Tab-separated table of C-alpha atoms and ligand atoms in Angstrom:
chain	number	residue	atom	x	y	z
X	1360	MET	CA	-23.647	-2.611	17.667
X	1361	ARG	CA	-20.318	-1.080	16.747
X	1362	LYS	CA	-18.774	-3.301	19.513
X	1363	THR	CA	-20.350	-6.379	18.073
X	1364	MET	CA	-19.066	-5.574	14.622
X	1365	CYS	CA	-15.658	-4.973	16.027
X	1366	ARG	CA	-15.703	-8.298	17.778
X	1367	ILE	CA	-16.797	-9.963	14.514
X	1368	LEU	CA	-14.092	-8.064	12.671
X	1369	ALA	CA	-11.543	-8.901	15.308
X	1370	ALA	CA	-12.501	-12.650	15.188
X	1371	ALA	CA	-12.188	-12.535	11.350
X	1372	SER	CA	-8.981	-10.756	11.497
X	1373	VAL	CA	-7.478	-13.437	13.893
X	1374	ALA	CA	-8.593	-15.918	11.288
X	1375	VAL	CA	-6.791	-13.947	8.579
X	1376	LEU	CA	-3.831	-13.660	10.960
X	1377	ALA	CA	-3.713	-17.410	11.243
X	1378	MET	CA	-3.628	-17.517	7.450
X	1379	SER	CA	-0.970	-14.838	7.217
X	1380	THR	CA	1.126	-16.531	9.773
X	1381	MET	CA	0.818	-19.633	7.762
X	1382	ALA	CA	1.873	-17.683	4.727
X	1383	PHE	CA	4.674	-16.330	6.778
X	1384	ALA	CA	5.558	-19.853	7.946
X	1385	GLY	CA	5.253	-20.649	4.188
X	1386	GLU	CA	7.859	-17.923	3.663
X	1387	THR	CA	10.309	-20.369	4.947
X	1388	GLU	CA	8.922	-22.645	2.254
X	1389	ALA	CA	9.182	-19.781	-0.166
X	1390	GLU	CA	12.732	-19.315	1.023
X	1391	ALA	CA	13.371	-22.969	0.530
X	1392	ASP	CA	12.073	-22.431	-3.025
X	1393	VAL	CA	14.464	-19.561	-3.575
X	1394	ILE	CA	17.102	-20.494	-6.170
X	1395	GLN	CA	20.492	-19.608	-4.647
X	1396	GLY	CA	22.500	-17.034	-6.560
X	1397	ASN	CA	26.185	-16.979	-7.259
X	1398	GLY	CA	26.808	-13.321	-6.609
X	1399	GLN	CA	24.657	-12.000	-9.583
X	1400	LYS	CA	24.100	-8.336	-9.147
X	1401	ILE	CA	20.420	-7.361	-8.655
X	1402	GLY	CA	19.341	-3.784	-9.129
X	1403	VAL	CA	16.720	-2.644	-6.668
X	1404	SER	CA	15.207	0.883	-7.418
X	1405	MET	CA	12.975	2.291	-4.751
X	1406	PRO	CA	11.079	5.617	-4.996
X	1407	THR	CA	11.909	7.415	-1.720
X	1408	LYS	CA	13.318	7.131	1.865
X	1409	ASP	CA	10.785	9.695	3.071
X	1410	LEU	CA	8.034	7.047	3.654
X	1411	GLN	CA	8.662	4.337	6.175
X	1412	ARG	CA	7.345	1.490	3.946
X	1413	TRP	CA	9.873	1.919	1.279
X	1414	ASN	CA	12.747	1.806	3.737
X	1415	GLN	CA	11.410	-1.520	4.987
X	1416	ASP	CA	10.924	-2.919	1.482
X	1417	GLY	CA	14.442	-1.937	0.517
X	1418	ASP	CA	15.949	-3.337	3.680
X	1419	ASN	CA	14.032	-6.669	3.418
X	1420	MET	CA	14.891	-7.034	-0.332
X	1421	GLN	CA	18.628	-6.362	0.478
X	1422	LYS	CA	18.671	-8.850	3.440
X	1423	MET	CA	16.815	-11.666	1.691
X	1424	LEU	CA	18.745	-11.322	-1.552
X	1425	GLU	CA	22.033	-11.272	0.173
X	1426	ASP	CA	21.004	-14.341	2.270
X	1427	ALA	CA	20.129	-16.072	-1.031
X	1428	GLY	CA	23.639	-15.418	-2.335
X	1429	TYR	CA	22.972	-12.354	-4.629
X	1430	THR	CA	24.804	-8.998	-4.642
X	1431	VAL	CA	22.399	-6.036	-4.169
X	1432	ASP	CA	22.525	-2.663	-5.903
X	1433	LEU	CA	19.845	-0.779	-3.874
X	1434	GLN	CA	19.001	2.785	-4.710
X	1435	TYR	CA	16.384	5.387	-3.596
X	1436	ALA	CA	15.383	8.198	-5.875
X	1437	SER	CA	14.171	10.886	-3.537
X	1438	ASN	CA	10.717	10.906	-5.278
X	1439	ASP	CA	12.385	12.529	-8.330
X	1440	VAL	CA	11.663	10.787	-11.599
X	1441	GLN	CA	14.867	11.935	-13.393
X	1442	THR	CA	16.971	10.676	-10.497
X	1443	GLN	CA	15.141	7.182	-10.726
X	1444	LEU	CA	15.788	7.166	-14.485
X	1445	SER	CA	19.480	7.879	-14.184
X	1446	GLN	CA	19.818	5.405	-11.329
X	1447	ILE	CA	18.337	2.664	-13.410
X	1448	GLU	CA	20.393	3.560	-16.508
X	1449	ASN	CA	23.516	3.246	-14.182
X	1450	MET	CA	22.292	-0.127	-12.945
X	1451	ILE	CA	22.075	-1.254	-16.531
X	1452	SER	CA	25.408	-0.050	-17.597
X	1453	SER	CA	27.050	-1.317	-14.514
X	1454	GLY	CA	26.005	-4.865	-15.267
X	1455	ASP	CA	23.015	-5.637	-12.893
X	1456	GLU	CA	21.443	-8.754	-14.233
X	1457	ILE	CA	17.801	-8.166	-13.299
X	1458	LEU	CA	15.997	-5.017	-12.174
X	1459	VAL	CA	13.286	-4.795	-9.466
X	1460	ILE	CA	11.672	-1.455	-9.779
X	1461	ALA	CA	9.158	0.499	-7.441
X	1462	ALA	CA	8.395	3.397	-9.738
X	1463	ILE	CA	7.755	7.007	-8.551
X	1464	GLU	CA	5.630	7.460	-11.581
X	1465	GLY	CA	4.512	4.367	-13.507
X	1466	SER	CA	4.535	5.783	-16.980
X	1467	SER	CA	7.849	7.955	-16.745
X	1468	LEU	CA	10.605	5.311	-16.936
X	1469	GLY	CA	10.087	4.363	-20.662
X	1470	GLU	CA	13.571	5.221	-21.745
X	1471	ALA	CA	15.263	3.330	-18.892
X	1472	LEU	CA	12.933	0.292	-19.605
X	1473	THR	CA	13.794	0.502	-23.357
X	1474	MET	CA	17.422	0.298	-22.454
X	1475	ALA	CA	16.772	-2.670	-20.180
X	1476	ALA	CA	15.082	-4.483	-23.014
X	1477	GLU	CA	17.865	-3.761	-25.303
X	1478	ASN	CA	20.291	-5.240	-22.996
X	1479	GLU	CA	18.019	-8.314	-22.360
X	1480	ILE	CA	17.665	-7.337	-18.714
X	1481	PRO	CA	14.445	-8.574	-17.139
X	1482	VAL	CA	12.300	-6.195	-15.090
X	1483	ILE	CA	10.080	-7.043	-12.276
X	1484	ALA	CA	7.621	-4.227	-11.223
X	1485	TYR	CA	7.607	-3.987	-7.331
X	1486	ASP	CA	4.495	-3.022	-5.701
X	1487	ARG	CA	3.563	-0.345	-8.315
X	1488	LEU	CA	2.922	-1.402	-11.956
X	1489	LEU	CA	5.238	-0.092	-14.676
X	1490	MET	CA	2.973	1.376	-17.446
X	1491	GLN	CA	3.172	1.615	-21.074
X	1492	SER	CA	6.052	-0.660	-21.660
X	1493	ASP	CA	6.476	-4.231	-22.921
X	1494	ALA	CA	9.832	-4.383	-21.069
X	1495	VAL	CA	8.049	-5.405	-17.885
X	1496	SER	CA	8.388	-9.205	-17.310
X	1497	TYR	CA	6.546	-9.544	-14.052
X	1498	TYR	CA	4.679	-7.675	-11.409
X	1499	ALA	CA	4.469	-8.453	-7.724
X	1500	THR	CA	2.323	-6.587	-5.306
X	1501	PHE	CA	-0.460	-6.665	-2.724
X	1502	ASP	CA	-3.895	-7.030	-4.158
X	1503	ASN	CA	-4.495	-3.187	-4.565
X	1504	TYR	CA	-8.172	-3.403	-5.287
X	1505	MET	CA	-8.618	-5.583	-2.248
X	1506	VAL	CA	-6.866	-2.972	-0.142
X	1507	GLY	CA	-9.683	-0.525	-1.139
X	1508	THR	CA	-12.558	-3.044	-0.415
X	1509	VAL	CA	-11.133	-3.831	2.974
X	1510	GLN	CA	-11.224	-0.085	3.770
X	1511	GLY	CA	-14.798	0.256	2.409
X	1512	ASN	CA	-15.993	-2.822	4.215
X	1513	TYR	CA	-14.431	-1.630	7.488
X	1514	ILE	CA	-16.461	1.635	7.105
X	1515	VAL	CA	-19.697	-0.310	6.263
X	1516	ASP	CA	-19.288	-2.747	9.154
X	1517	THR	CA	-18.231	-0.002	11.764
X	1518	LEU	CA	-21.140	2.282	10.893
X	1519	ASP	CA	-23.483	-0.676	10.516
X	1520	LEU	CA	-24.622	0.839	7.316
X	1521	ASP	CA	-26.822	-2.053	6.377
X	1522	ASN	CA	-29.009	-1.720	9.580
X	1523	VAL	CA	-28.991	2.055	10.389
X	1524	ASP	CA	-30.466	5.009	8.281
X	1525	GLY	CA	-27.656	7.497	8.818
X	1526	PRO	CA	-27.052	9.720	7.151
X	1527	PHE	CA	-23.312	9.874	7.845
X	1528	ASN	CA	-20.917	12.481	6.622
X	1529	LEU	CA	-18.055	11.114	4.591
X	1530	GLU	CA	-14.827	12.750	3.203
X	1531	CYS	CA	-12.313	11.136	0.886
X	1532	THR	CA	-8.517	11.501	0.391
X	1533	ALA	CA	-6.875	9.340	-2.263
X	1534	GLY	CA	-3.302	8.819	-3.381
X	1535	ASP	CA	-0.940	10.062	-6.132
X	1536	PRO	CA	-2.435	10.047	-9.683
X	1537	GLY	CA	0.891	9.104	-11.150
X	1538	ASP	CA	0.865	5.817	-9.126
X	1539	ASN	CA	-1.210	3.329	-10.781
X	1540	ASN	CA	-2.019	1.606	-7.416
X	1541	ALA	CA	-3.837	4.769	-6.291
X	1542	GLY	CA	-6.805	4.330	-8.750
X	1543	TYR	CA	-7.129	0.656	-7.656
X	1544	PHE	CA	-7.244	1.563	-3.969
X	1545	PHE	CA	-9.836	4.326	-4.411
X	1546	SER	CA	-12.119	2.309	-6.809
X	1547	GLY	CA	-12.045	-0.721	-4.535
X	1548	ALA	CA	-13.262	1.440	-1.615
X	1549	MET	CA	-15.794	3.357	-3.712
X	1550	ASP	CA	-17.292	0.156	-5.278
X	1551	VAL	CA	-18.258	-0.828	-1.667
X	1552	LEU	CA	-19.316	2.821	-0.632
X	1553	GLN	CA	-21.145	4.109	-3.685
X	1554	PRO	CA	-24.344	2.267	-3.168
X	1555	TYR	CA	-24.556	3.897	0.355
X	1556	ILE	CA	-23.857	7.302	-1.283
X	1557	ASP	CA	-26.504	6.599	-3.806
X	1558	SER	CA	-29.023	5.629	-1.145
X	1559	GLY	CA	-28.315	8.670	0.830
X	1560	LYS	CA	-26.888	6.877	4.013
X	1561	LEU	CA	-23.507	8.490	3.181
X	1562	VAL	CA	-23.377	12.156	2.347
X	1563	VAL	CA	-20.283	13.978	1.212
X	1564	PRO	CA	-20.654	17.612	2.395
X	1565	SER	CA	-17.568	18.857	0.315
X	1566	GLY	CA	-19.068	17.346	-2.756
X	1567	GLN	CA	-15.477	16.100	-3.567
X	1568	VAL	CA	-15.759	12.363	-4.435
X	1569	ALA	CA	-14.230	12.066	-7.998
X	1570	PHE	CA	-10.763	10.650	-7.875
X	1571	ASP	CA	-9.204	13.745	-9.555
X	1572	ASP	CA	-10.804	15.951	-6.808
X	1573	VAL	CA	-9.551	13.921	-3.819
X	1574	ALA	CA	-6.074	12.722	-5.196
X	1575	THR	CA	-2.899	13.743	-3.310
X	1576	PRO	CA	0.138	14.259	-5.580
X	1577	THR	CA	3.158	12.233	-4.361
X	1578	TRP	CA	1.135	11.075	-1.465
X	1579	ALA	CA	2.374	13.991	0.542
X	1580	THR	CA	1.098	14.372	4.155
X	1581	GLU	CA	1.241	18.299	3.984
X	1582	THR	CA	-0.909	18.378	0.906
X	1583	ALA	CA	-3.485	15.940	2.339
X	1584	GLN	CA	-3.336	18.127	5.523
X	1585	SER	CA	-3.989	21.350	3.811
X	1586	ARG	CA	-6.902	20.045	1.564
X	1587	ALA	CA	-8.480	18.622	4.825
X	1588	GLU	CA	-8.044	21.961	6.544
X	1589	ASN	CA	-9.926	23.630	3.710
X	1590	ILE	CA	-12.612	21.006	3.722
X	1591	LEU	CA	-13.124	21.406	7.444
X	1592	SER	CA	-13.220	25.103	7.443
X	1593	SER	CA	-15.644	25.261	4.542
X	1594	ASN	CA	-18.037	22.602	5.543
X	1595	TYR	CA	-17.722	21.729	9.191
X	1596	SER	CA	-16.872	24.886	11.064
X	1597	ASP	CA	-20.592	25.232	12.091
X	1598	GLY	CA	-20.353	22.201	14.289
X	1599	THR	CA	-21.379	19.600	11.643
X	1600	ASN	CA	-19.712	16.226	12.290
X	1601	VAL	CA	-17.552	14.424	9.920
X	1602	ASP	CA	-18.266	10.791	10.600
X	1603	VAL	CA	-15.774	9.009	8.353
X	1604	TRP	CA	-12.689	10.091	6.477
X	1605	LEU	CA	-11.616	7.507	3.788
X	1606	CYS	CA	-7.899	7.854	3.417
X	1607	SER	CA	-6.059	5.551	0.821
X	1608	ASN	CA	-2.810	5.337	2.915
X	1609	ASP	CA	-1.171	6.210	6.225
X	1610	SER	CA	0.801	9.188	4.825
X	1611	THR	CA	-2.366	10.888	3.741
X	1612	ALA	CA	-4.159	9.691	6.855
X	1613	LEU	CA	-1.569	11.540	8.890
X	1614	GLY	CA	-2.297	14.737	7.086
X	1615	VAL	CA	-6.065	14.389	7.754
X	1616	GLU	CA	-5.296	13.543	11.326
X	1617	ASN	CA	-3.190	16.603	11.805
X	1618	ALA	CA	-5.922	18.734	10.270
X	1619	LEU	CA	-8.543	17.314	12.544
X	1620	ALA	CA	-6.396	17.908	15.652
X	1621	ALA	CA	-5.873	21.502	14.615
X	1622	ASN	CA	-9.260	22.384	13.117
X	1623	TYR	CA	-12.015	20.227	14.421
X	1624	THR	CA	-13.938	19.825	17.730
X	1625	GLY	CA	-16.790	17.559	16.631
X	1626	THR	CA	-17.125	13.787	17.198
X	1627	TYR	CA	-13.990	12.164	15.922
X	1628	PRO	CA	-14.442	10.287	12.672
X	1629	ILE	CA	-13.478	6.875	11.535
X	1630	VAL	CA	-10.257	7.506	9.674
X	1631	THR	CA	-8.852	4.765	7.419
X	1632	GLY	CA	-5.226	4.162	6.197
X	1633	GLN	CA	-2.807	1.677	4.761
X	1634	ASP	CA	0.798	0.355	5.553
X	1635	CYS	CA	0.666	0.289	9.386
X	1636	ASP	CA	3.339	2.963	9.504
X	1637	ILE	CA	4.647	3.473	12.972
X	1638	GLU	CA	3.137	6.898	13.586
X	1639	ASN	CA	-0.258	5.610	12.211
X	1640	VAL	CA	-0.124	2.713	14.549
X	1641	LYS	CA	0.572	4.974	17.424
X	1642	ASN	CA	-2.362	7.112	16.379
X	1643	MET	CA	-4.505	3.911	16.036
X	1644	ILE	CA	-3.667	3.114	19.873
X	1645	ALA	CA	-4.470	6.798	20.696
X	1646	GLY	CA	-7.909	6.603	18.980
X	1647	LYS	CA	-7.023	8.949	16.296
X	1648	GLN	CA	-7.100	6.518	13.352
X	1649	ALA	CA	-9.647	3.643	13.283
X	1650	MET	CA	-7.773	1.196	11.030
X	1651	SER	CA	-4.936	0.599	8.523
X	1652	VAL	CA	-4.289	-2.161	5.989
X	1653	PHE	CA	-1.328	-4.303	6.858
X	1654	LYS	CA	0.703	-5.220	3.930
X	1655	ASP	CA	3.524	-7.386	5.434
X	1656	THR	CA	6.564	-6.130	3.224
X	1657	ARG	CA	8.524	-9.305	4.276
X	1658	THR	CA	5.970	-11.424	2.409
X	1659	LEU	CA	6.177	-9.259	-0.752
X	1660	ALA	CA	10.117	-9.277	-0.578
X	1661	ALA	CA	10.163	-13.021	-0.163
X	1662	GLN	CA	8.006	-13.489	-3.066
X	1663	VAL	CA	10.118	-11.128	-5.243
X	1664	VAL	CA	13.415	-12.839	-4.229
X	1665	LYS	CA	11.942	-16.099	-5.343
X	1666	MET	CA	10.749	-14.574	-8.624
X	1667	VAL	CA	14.319	-13.269	-9.166
X	1668	GLY	CA	15.788	-16.702	-8.932
X	1669	GLN	CA	13.100	-18.160	-11.217
X	1670	VAL	CA	13.549	-15.622	-13.875
X	1671	LEU	CA	17.362	-15.678	-13.812
X	1672	ASN	CA	17.261	-19.541	-14.157
X	1673	GLY	CA	14.606	-19.701	-16.783
X	1674	VAL	CA	12.339	-21.684	-14.413
X	1675	GLU	CA	8.505	-21.213	-14.507
X	1676	VAL	CA	7.709	-18.112	-12.477
X	1677	ASP	CA	5.196	-18.225	-9.654
X	1678	VAL	CA	2.288	-15.961	-10.572
X	1679	ASN	CA	-1.393	-15.950	-9.435
X	1680	ASP	CA	-3.049	-13.363	-11.627
X	1681	THR	CA	-2.818	-13.107	-15.345
X	1682	GLU	CA	-5.685	-10.864	-16.081
X	1683	THR	CA	-5.892	-7.729	-13.870
X	1684	TYR	CA	-2.827	-5.691	-14.435
X	1685	ASP	CA	-2.924	-4.275	-18.033
X	1686	ASN	CA	-0.094	-1.741	-18.371
X	1687	GLY	CA	-1.492	-0.293	-21.581
X	1688	VAL	CA	0.724	-2.355	-23.702
X	1689	LYS	CA	0.394	-5.839	-22.179
X	1690	VAL	CA	-1.252	-7.779	-19.406
X	1691	VAL	CA	1.662	-8.276	-16.977
X	1692	PRO	CA	1.729	-11.561	-15.082
X	1693	SER	CA	1.432	-10.780	-11.550
X	1694	TYR	CA	1.720	-12.317	-8.052
X	1695	LEU	CA	-0.745	-10.555	-5.657
X	1696	CYS	CA	-0.219	-11.025	-1.999
X	1697	GLU	CA	-3.261	-10.596	0.497
X	1698	PRO	CA	-3.757	-7.478	2.486
X	1699	VAL	CA	-5.448	-7.663	5.959
X	1700	PHE	CA	-6.914	-5.023	8.059
X	1701	ALA	CA	-5.318	-3.882	11.310
X	1702	ASP	CA	-7.083	-1.962	14.095
X	1703	VAL	CA	-6.721	-1.499	17.861
X	1704	ASN	CA	-8.100	-5.122	18.587
X	1705	ASN	CA	-5.734	-7.025	16.454
X	1706	TYR	CA	-2.483	-4.976	16.144
X	1707	THR	CA	-0.714	-6.717	18.878
X	1708	GLU	CA	-1.082	-10.098	17.158
X	1709	LEU	CA	-0.503	-8.878	13.604
X	1710	LEU	CA	2.329	-6.490	14.271
X	1711	ILE	CA	4.120	-7.401	17.495
X	1712	ASP	CA	3.645	-11.001	17.864
X	1713	SER	CA	4.658	-11.637	14.213
X	1714	GLY	CA	7.919	-9.627	14.876
X	1715	TYR	CA	7.053	-6.803	12.545
X	1716	TYR	CA	7.564	-4.156	15.227
X	1717	THR	CA	8.817	-4.337	18.740
X	1718	GLU	CA	6.502	-2.991	21.494
X	1719	ASP	CA	9.007	-0.159	22.085
X	1720	GLN	CA	8.628	1.083	18.533
X	1721	LEU	CA	5.003	1.758	19.168
X	1722	LYS	CA	5.386	3.762	22.381
G	3222	BGC	C1	1.846	1.756	-2.016
G	3222	BGC	C2	1.302	2.153	-0.674
G	3222	BGC	C3	1.983	3.352	-0.284
G	3222	BGC	C4	1.825	4.496	-1.303
G	3222	BGC	C5	2.598	5.686	-0.964
G	3222	BGC	C6	1.577	2.898	-2.936
G	3222	BGC	O1	2.096	2.520	-4.294
G	3222	BGC	O2	1.151	0.624	-2.642
G	3222	BGC	O3	1.609	0.991	0.258
G	3222	BGC	O4	1.325	3.771	0.882
G	3222	BGC	O5	2.341	4.010	-2.555
G	3222	BGC	O6	4.043	5.447	-0.813
């Protein structure tokens, strides 16, 4: 049954791949839509170089903006809020004309955002929403709630929860409470899984299922690992199997996978993730992670470069969601890109054929 589901999922994902390839072919269109710059300086503030995805996001933004004729002021803040604040303030005082910000903590950049507003510098929130500020003009991201539902549905389909009684043991690891995305990922997944918990098909032996109990500050691999080690030794050392471990992203999945490798001898669980980081794709190929959610950072960067040109030229900005992302002060007009799941059956098409990675990078 699992195999049948995998085939259905693989077929579905090929269809989605076709769509995403269209979207990527459309990226040429998006690039054609990009309004050429004349050297204006664009501030791009990224949270950290520690995680692969932000390096990719930064590189993509830099290249695409430069190709479109802009000058790029790209800075990484070492996951330190004070550093990010002062980097953004420097961007403003050194004459950057628009800011693209992926916040470390969505609510902690208030001072810098006020300064941007006072200087009439538009701000685009990149991937993570900037909270509690009316200085945010636009938000571009992947559909964060959908990331969670993709993970939840993968679990339901792979365990065939609609047709078998179970029960299956589930554990959960979510993201950073300071990152607005983390709640969307987790609630998307739990909205899918909760009915099966309620009916007893899924059981959580640790009892830890509330977001605050399963969150991982700064999305740190080591923190996810030590929590997983505690859960394994308290609930699974008697030979009980953990059947599925919902992890909101790849850095936390890596921690759980390290803990499983060191502290667990039962049947290997379905482990979910997000980002298709290289280490995780390698683990996927090795059977240590069932799936990840692929968010093609090239698509997001292309969209943001398009938005930058539109904002700077006072042209109507391309958004597709004007309801979901309330930052506590306003609903921020957003562009949501579509995430797709990746697993061992479709990663070649999704990641290698599309040029995202080379085969060598995954060896
Ligand atoms: C991003 C994820 C990423 C996580 C940790 C989130 O805001 O949307 O793609 O895995 O941060 O960096």
